[in-house]
Amino acid sequence: MAHKPVLYQEIIHALNPRDGGLYVDGTVGSGGHALGILEASSPGGVLLGLDLDPIALSLAGELLSPFADRLILKQASYTTMSQQIVDLGWSQVDGVLLDLGVSSMQLDDKDRGFSFLGEAPLDMRFNPEGLVTAADLINGLPEKELADLIYRYGEERKSRQIARVIVENRPLYTTTELAGLISRVVKRGKDDIHPATRTFQALRIVTNDELRNLEAVLPQAVESLTPGGRLAVIAFHSLEDRIVKDFLRRESQDCICPPKQPLCTCGHKATIRQVTRRPIRPEETEITINPRARSSRLRIAEKI
Ligand SMILES: C[S@@+](CC[C@H](N)C(=O)[O-])C[C@H]1O[C@@H](n2cnc3c(N)ncnc32)[C@H](O)[C@@H]1O
């Protein structure tokens, strides 16, 4: 591992792993956070690590091999979390981690198409068996749908111009072809991010159905926790963080009736307590070592 995964200390502190505890890392990736959880829950804590990406899982398997007797790694979507827990014969767990989005390993893998920095096929699937690639979207969607996708999931103001130039030049096959086209219509702004950043984010989110998956896993994660168990979620952009924030706010309230309604009719009961009202951001020193940490936000909740 080149450096510790994002917000490492904060995650381990939040989950407070203990000997004999049961933990789920829904996005185990190369196993960086999982290593910390297994070490901190020695000698008897058990971890279930899920990921869609078989390459990530094999790296995790290597890194975590000293803990093989108390580790289960499975290629599966975190949206199947409740079922995975039942399949293990567990009833509830002591901690759940979701470290959302794409890993440094996936970004750096030149064949996966997640990055515009090297030439690669427009793939962007976490699961290489997934049905849709970024190329399918780029080359198959009508211009208006492509523009809406880029606007909605990339929060890109120049979405219409980008969709037009794509449609005029398709079929497109590689990341560099796409990034080059985008650079023709979007200039580097004050934020100094690459002009293709937001469009690539949008394509990745839709290729992997990331936001819908996040909405599906959050209730399962809370339901799986034992009282006092902790949920930690790291989001990397505002669309993800908004879903996490709204979910945690709703689940930590006893009533979710509209604000002006005098009497409660919803019967909703809080299931969690928010451990931190505001998201935890990485320290500047972490951002200097790992610039990809810059936009990360950690939210923590505890089951009531
Ligand atoms: C930011 S990385 C996690 C890095 C990890 N925490 C570590 O320490 O190495 C996010 C991971 O989530 C995985 N992923 C994305 N969507 C998923 C899903 N629906 N189910 C399971 N894993 C998913 C990706 O393949 C990626 O490996």
CSV table of N, CA and C in Angstrom, one decimal, residues 21-128:
chain,number,residue,atom,x,y,z
A,21,GLY,N,-15.9,-9.0,18.0
A,21,GLY,CA,-16.9,-8.3,17.2
A,21,GLY,C,-17.0,-8.8,15.8
A,22,LEU,N,-18.2,-8.5,15.2
A,22,LEU,CA,-18.5,-8.9,13.8
A,22,LEU,C,-18.5,-7.6,13.0
A,23,TYR,N,-17.8,-7.5,11.8
A,23,TYR,CA,-17.7,-6.3,11.1
A,23,TYR,C,-18.0,-6.6,9.6
A,24,VAL,N,-18.6,-5.5,8.9
A,24,VAL,CA,-18.8,-5.7,7.5
A,24,VAL,C,-18.1,-4.5,6.8
A,25,ASP,N,-17.1,-4.7,5.9
A,25,ASP,CA,-16.6,-3.7,5.1
A,25,ASP,C,-17.3,-3.9,3.7
A,26,GLY,N,-18.2,-3.1,3.4
A,26,GLY,CA,-19.0,-3.2,2.1
A,26,GLY,C,-18.2,-2.9,0.9
A,27,THR,N,-17.1,-2.2,1.1
A,27,THR,CA,-16.3,-1.7,-0.1
A,27,THR,C,-14.9,-2.0,0.3
A,28,VAL,N,-14.5,-3.3,0.4
A,28,VAL,CA,-13.2,-3.7,1.0
A,28,VAL,C,-12.1,-3.2,0.1
A,29,GLY,N,-12.3,-3.1,-1.2
A,29,GLY,CA,-11.2,-2.6,-2.1
A,29,GLY,C,-9.9,-3.5,-1.9
A,30,SER,N,-8.8,-2.8,-1.8
A,30,SER,CA,-7.5,-3.5,-1.6
A,30,SER,C,-7.3,-3.9,-0.1
A,31,GLY,N,-8.2,-3.6,0.8
A,31,GLY,CA,-8.2,-4.1,2.1
A,31,GLY,C,-7.5,-3.2,3.1
A,32,GLY,N,-7.2,-1.9,2.8
A,32,GLY,CA,-6.5,-1.0,3.7
A,32,GLY,C,-7.3,-0.8,5.0
A,33,HIS,N,-8.6,-0.4,4.9
A,33,HIS,CA,-9.4,-0.1,6.1
A,33,HIS,C,-9.6,-1.5,6.9
A,34,ALA,N,-9.8,-2.5,6.1
A,34,ALA,CA,-10.1,-3.8,6.6
A,34,ALA,C,-9.0,-4.3,7.5
A,35,LEU,N,-7.7,-4.0,7.0
A,35,LEU,CA,-6.6,-4.4,7.8
A,35,LEU,C,-6.6,-3.7,9.2
A,36,GLY,N,-7.0,-2.5,9.2
A,36,GLY,CA,-7.1,-1.8,10.5
A,36,GLY,C,-8.1,-2.4,11.4
A,37,ILE,N,-9.3,-2.7,10.8
A,37,ILE,CA,-10.4,-3.3,11.6
A,37,ILE,C,-9.9,-4.7,12.2
A,38,LEU,N,-9.3,-5.5,11.3
A,38,LEU,CA,-8.9,-6.8,11.8
A,38,LEU,C,-7.8,-6.7,12.9
A,39,GLU,N,-6.9,-5.8,12.7
A,39,GLU,CA,-5.8,-5.6,13.7
A,39,GLU,C,-6.5,-5.1,15.1
A,40,ALA,N,-7.4,-4.2,15.0
A,40,ALA,CA,-7.9,-3.6,16.2
A,40,ALA,C,-8.9,-4.5,16.9
A,41,SER,N,-9.4,-5.5,16.2
A,41,SER,CA,-10.4,-6.5,16.8
A,41,SER,C,-9.7,-7.8,17.1
A,42,SER,N,-8.4,-7.8,17.2
A,42,SER,CA,-7.6,-9.0,17.5
A,42,SER,C,-8.0,-9.5,18.9
A,43,PRO,N,-7.9,-10.7,19.3
A,43,PRO,CA,-7.6,-11.8,18.3
A,43,PRO,C,-8.8,-12.5,17.7
A,44,GLY,N,-10.1,-12.0,18.1
A,44,GLY,CA,-11.2,-12.8,17.7
A,44,GLY,C,-12.2,-12.1,16.8
A,45,GLY,N,-12.0,-10.8,16.4
A,45,GLY,CA,-13.0,-10.1,15.6
A,45,GLY,C,-13.0,-10.7,14.2
A,46,VAL,N,-14.2,-10.8,13.6
A,46,VAL,CA,-14.4,-11.4,12.2
A,46,VAL,C,-14.9,-10.3,11.3
A,47,LEU,N,-14.3,-10.3,10.1
A,47,LEU,CA,-14.7,-9.3,9.1
A,47,LEU,C,-15.2,-9.9,7.8
A,48,LEU,N,-16.4,-9.4,7.4
A,48,LEU,CA,-16.9,-9.8,6.0
A,48,LEU,C,-16.5,-8.6,5.1
A,49,GLY,N,-15.8,-8.9,4.0
A,49,GLY,CA,-15.4,-7.9,3.1
A,49,GLY,C,-16.1,-8.1,1.7
A,50,LEU,N,-16.8,-7.1,1.3
A,50,LEU,CA,-17.5,-7.3,0.0
A,50,LEU,C,-16.9,-6.3,-1.0
A,51,ASP,N,-16.8,-6.7,-2.3
A,51,ASP,CA,-16.5,-5.8,-3.3
A,51,ASP,C,-16.9,-6.4,-4.7
A,52,LEU,N,-17.2,-5.5,-5.6
A,52,LEU,CA,-17.6,-6.0,-6.9
A,52,LEU,C,-16.5,-6.4,-7.8
A,53,ASP,N,-15.3,-5.9,-7.4
A,53,ASP,CA,-14.1,-5.9,-8.3
A,53,ASP,C,-13.2,-7.1,-7.9
A,54,PRO,N,-13.1,-8.1,-8.7
A,54,PRO,CA,-12.3,-9.3,-8.4
A,54,PRO,C,-10.8,-9.0,-8.2
A,55,ILE,N,-10.3,-8.0,-8.9
A,55,ILE,CA,-8.9,-7.6,-8.8
A,55,ILE,C,-8.6,-7.0,-7.4
A,56,ALA,N,-9.5,-6.1,-7.0
A,56,ALA,CA,-9.4,-5.6,-5.7
A,56,ALA,C,-9.5,-6.7,-4.6
A,57,LEU,N,-10.4,-7.6,-4.8
A,57,LEU,CA,-10.5,-8.7,-3.8
A,57,LEU,C,-9.2,-9.5,-3.7
A,58,SER,N,-8.6,-9.8,-4.8
A,58,SER,CA,-7.4,-10.6,-4.8
A,58,SER,C,-6.3,-9.8,-4.1
A,59,LEU,N,-6.2,-8.5,-4.3
A,59,LEU,CA,-5.2,-7.7,-3.5
A,59,LEU,C,-5.5,-7.7,-2.0
A,60,ALA,N,-6.8,-7.6,-1.7
A,60,ALA,CA,-7.2,-7.6,-0.3
A,60,ALA,C,-6.8,-9.0,0.3
A,61,GLY,N,-7.1,-10.1,-0.4
A,61,GLY,CA,-6.7,-11.4,0.1
A,61,GLY,C,-5.3,-11.5,0.4
A,62,GLU,N,-4.4,-10.9,-0.4
A,62,GLU,CA,-3.0,-11.0,-0.1
A,62,GLU,C,-2.6,-10.1,1.1
A,63,LEU,N,-3.1,-8.9,1.1
A,63,LEU,CA,-2.8,-8.0,2.3
A,63,LEU,C,-3.3,-8.6,3.6
A,64,LEU,N,-4.5,-9.2,3.5
A,64,LEU,CA,-5.1,-9.7,4.8
A,64,LEU,C,-4.8,-11.1,5.1
A,65,SER,N,-3.9,-11.7,4.3
A,65,SER,CA,-3.6,-13.2,4.5
A,65,SER,C,-3.3,-13.6,6.0
A,66,PRO,N,-2.6,-12.7,6.7
A,66,PRO,CA,-2.3,-13.1,8.1
A,66,PRO,C,-3.6,-13.3,8.9
A,67,PHE,N,-4.7,-12.8,8.4
A,67,PHE,CA,-6.0,-12.8,9.2
A,67,PHE,C,-7.0,-13.8,8.6
A,68,ALA,N,-6.5,-14.6,7.7
A,68,ALA,CA,-7.4,-15.5,6.9
A,68,ALA,C,-8.4,-16.2,7.7
A,69,ASP,N,-8.1,-16.6,8.9
A,69,ASP,CA,-9.0,-17.4,9.7
A,69,ASP,C,-10.1,-16.6,10.3
A,70,ARG,N,-10.1,-15.3,10.2
A,70,ARG,CA,-11.2,-14.5,10.7
A,70,ARG,C,-11.7,-13.5,9.7
A,71,LEU,N,-11.6,-13.9,8.4
A,71,LEU,CA,-11.9,-13.0,7.3
A,71,LEU,C,-12.7,-13.8,6.2
A,72,ILE,N,-13.8,-13.1,5.8
A,72,ILE,CA,-14.6,-13.7,4.6
A,72,ILE,C,-14.6,-12.6,3.6
A,73,LEU,N,-14.0,-13.0,2.4
A,73,LEU,CA,-14.1,-12.0,1.3
A,73,LEU,C,-15.0,-12.6,0.2
A,74,LYS,N,-15.9,-11.7,-0.3
A,74,LYS,CA,-16.8,-12.2,-1.3
A,74,LYS,C,-17.0,-11.2,-2.4
A,75,GLN,N,-17.1,-11.6,-3.6
A,75,GLN,CA,-17.4,-10.7,-4.7
A,75,GLN,C,-18.9,-10.6,-4.8
A,76,ALA,N,-19.4,-9.5,-4.3
A,76,ALA,CA,-20.8,-9.2,-4.3
A,76,ALA,C,-21.0,-7.7,-4.1
A,77,SER,N,-22.2,-7.3,-4.5
A,77,SER,CA,-22.5,-5.9,-4.3
A,77,SER,C,-22.9,-5.7,-2.8
A,78,TYR,N,-22.6,-4.5,-2.3
A,78,TYR,CA,-23.0,-4.2,-0.9
A,78,TYR,C,-24.5,-4.1,-0.8
A,79,THR,N,-25.2,-4.0,-1.9
A,79,THR,CA,-26.7,-4.0,-1.9
A,79,THR,C,-27.3,-5.3,-1.4
A,80,THR,N,-26.4,-6.3,-1.4
A,80,THR,CA,-26.9,-7.6,-0.9
A,80,THR,C,-26.5,-7.9,0.6
A,81,MET,N,-26.1,-6.8,1.3
A,81,MET,CA,-25.5,-6.9,2.6
A,81,MET,C,-26.4,-7.8,3.6
A,82,SER,N,-27.7,-7.5,3.6
A,82,SER,CA,-28.5,-8.2,4.6
A,82,SER,C,-28.5,-9.7,4.3
A,83,GLN,N,-28.6,-10.0,3.0
A,83,GLN,CA,-28.6,-11.5,2.7
A,83,GLN,C,-27.2,-12.1,3.0
A,84,GLN,N,-26.1,-11.4,2.8
A,84,GLN,CA,-24.8,-11.9,3.0
A,84,GLN,C,-24.7,-12.2,4.5
A,85,ILE,N,-25.2,-11.3,5.4
A,85,ILE,CA,-25.1,-11.5,6.8
A,85,ILE,C,-25.9,-12.7,7.2
A,86,VAL,N,-27.1,-12.9,6.7
A,86,VAL,CA,-28.0,-14.0,7.0
A,86,VAL,C,-27.2,-15.3,6.5
A,87,ASP,N,-26.6,-15.3,5.3
A,87,ASP,CA,-26.0,-16.5,4.8
A,87,ASP,C,-24.8,-16.9,5.7
A,88,LEU,N,-24.2,-16.0,6.4
A,88,LEU,CA,-23.1,-16.4,7.4
A,88,LEU,C,-23.7,-16.9,8.7
A,89,GLY,N,-25.0,-16.8,8.8
A,89,GLY,CA,-25.6,-17.3,10.1
A,89,GLY,C,-25.4,-16.2,11.2
A,90,TRP,N,-25.1,-15.0,10.8
A,90,TRP,CA,-25.0,-13.9,11.8
A,90,TRP,C,-26.3,-13.3,11.9
A,91,SER,N,-26.6,-12.7,13.1
A,91,SER,CA,-27.9,-12.0,13.2
A,91,SER,C,-27.7,-10.5,13.1
A,92,GLN,N,-26.7,-10.0,13.9
A,92,GLN,CA,-26.4,-8.6,13.8
A,92,GLN,C,-24.9,-8.4,13.9
A,93,VAL,N,-24.5,-7.2,13.4
A,93,VAL,CA,-23.0,-6.9,13.4
A,93,VAL,C,-22.7,-5.7,14.2
A,94,ASP,N,-21.4,-5.5,14.6
A,94,ASP,CA,-21.0,-4.4,15.4
A,94,ASP,C,-20.5,-3.2,14.7
A,95,GLY,N,-20.3,-3.3,13.4
A,95,GLY,CA,-19.8,-2.2,12.6
A,95,GLY,C,-19.9,-2.4,11.2
A,96,VAL,N,-20.3,-1.3,10.4
A,96,VAL,CA,-20.3,-1.4,9.0
A,96,VAL,C,-19.6,-0.2,8.4
A,97,LEU,N,-18.7,-0.5,7.4
A,97,LEU,CA,-18.0,0.6,6.7
A,97,LEU,C,-18.4,0.6,5.3
A,98,LEU,N,-18.6,1.8,4.8
A,98,LEU,CA,-18.8,2.0,3.3
A,98,LEU,C,-17.8,3.2,2.9
A,99,ASP,N,-16.9,2.8,2.1
A,99,ASP,CA,-15.9,3.8,1.6
A,99,ASP,C,-16.2,3.9,0.1
A,100,LEU,N,-17.0,4.9,-0.3
A,100,LEU,CA,-17.7,4.9,-1.6
A,100,LEU,C,-16.8,5.3,-2.7
A,101,GLY,N,-17.2,4.9,-3.9
A,101,GLY,CA,-16.6,5.4,-5.1
A,101,GLY,C,-15.5,4.5,-5.6
A,102,VAL,N,-14.5,5.2,-6.3
A,102,VAL,CA,-13.5,4.4,-7.0
A,102,VAL,C,-12.2,4.5,-6.2
A,103,SER,N,-11.4,3.4,-6.2
A,103,SER,CA,-10.2,3.3,-5.4
A,103,SER,C,-9.0,3.9,-6.2
A,104,SER,N,-7.9,4.2,-5.5
A,104,SER,CA,-6.7,4.7,-6.2
A,104,SER,C,-6.2,3.6,-7.1
A,105,MET,N,-6.3,2.3,-6.7
A,105,MET,CA,-5.8,1.2,-7.5
A,105,MET,C,-6.6,1.2,-8.8
A,106,GLN,N,-7.9,1.4,-8.7
A,106,GLN,CA,-8.8,1.3,-10.0
A,106,GLN,C,-8.4,2.5,-10.9
A,107,LEU,N,-8.2,3.7,-10.3
A,107,LEU,CA,-7.9,4.9,-11.1
A,107,LEU,C,-6.6,4.7,-11.8
A,108,ASP,N,-5.6,4.1,-11.1
A,108,ASP,CA,-4.3,3.9,-11.6
A,108,ASP,C,-4.2,2.8,-12.6
A,109,ASP,N,-5.2,1.9,-12.7
A,109,ASP,CA,-5.2,0.8,-13.6
A,109,ASP,C,-5.5,1.3,-15.0
A,110,LYS,N,-4.5,1.3,-15.8
A,110,LYS,CA,-4.7,1.9,-17.1
A,110,LYS,C,-5.7,1.2,-18.0
A,111,ASP,N,-6.1,0.0,-17.7
A,111,ASP,CA,-7.0,-0.7,-18.6
A,111,ASP,C,-8.5,-0.5,-18.2
A,112,ARG,N,-8.8,0.1,-17.1
A,112,ARG,CA,-10.1,0.1,-16.5
A,112,ARG,C,-11.0,1.3,-17.1
A,113,GLY,N,-10.3,2.3,-17.5
A,113,GLY,CA,-11.0,3.5,-18.1
A,113,GLY,C,-11.6,4.5,-17.1
A,114,PHE,N,-11.2,4.4,-15.8
A,114,PHE,CA,-11.7,5.3,-14.8
A,114,PHE,C,-11.1,6.7,-14.9
A,115,SER,N,-9.8,6.7,-15.5
A,115,SER,CA,-9.1,8.0,-15.5
A,115,SER,C,-8.9,8.5,-16.9
A,116,PHE,N,-8.9,9.8,-17.0
A,116,PHE,CA,-8.6,10.4,-18.3
A,116,PHE,C,-7.1,10.6,-18.6
A,117,LEU,N,-6.3,10.2,-17.6
A,117,LEU,CA,-4.9,10.5,-17.7
A,117,LEU,C,-4.1,9.6,-18.6
A,118,GLY,N,-4.7,8.4,-18.8
A,118,GLY,CA,-4.0,7.4,-19.7
A,118,GLY,C,-5.0,6.9,-20.7
A,119,GLU,N,-4.5,6.3,-21.8
A,119,GLU,CA,-5.4,5.8,-22.8
A,119,GLU,C,-6.0,4.4,-22.4
A,120,ALA,N,-7.3,4.3,-22.4
A,120,ALA,CA,-7.9,3.0,-22.0
A,120,ALA,C,-9.3,2.9,-22.7
A,121,PRO,N,-9.8,1.7,-22.8
A,121,PRO,CA,-11.2,1.6,-23.3
A,121,PRO,C,-12.1,2.3,-22.4
A,122,LEU,N,-13.2,2.8,-22.9
A,122,LEU,CA,-14.2,3.5,-22.0
A,122,LEU,C,-15.1,2.5,-21.3
A,123,ASP,N,-14.5,1.9,-20.3
A,123,ASP,CA,-15.2,0.8,-19.6
A,123,ASP,C,-15.8,1.3,-18.3
A,124,MET,N,-15.0,1.5,-17.2
A,124,MET,CA,-15.5,2.1,-16.0
A,124,MET,C,-16.4,1.2,-15.1
A,125,ARG,N,-16.4,-0.1,-15.4
A,125,ARG,CA,-17.2,-1.0,-14.6
A,125,ARG,C,-16.4,-1.4,-13.3
A,126,PHE,N,-17.0,-1.4,-12.1
A,126,PHE,CA,-16.4,-2.0,-11.0
A,126,PHE,C,-16.3,-3.5,-11.1
A,127,ASN,N,-17.5,-4.0,-11.6
A,127,ASN,CA,-17.6,-5.4,-11.8
A,127,ASN,C,-17.4,-5.7,-13.3
A,128,PRO,N,-16.3,-6.4,-13.7
A,128,PRO,CA,-16.0,-6.6,-15.1
A,128,PRO,C,-17.1,-7.3,-15.9
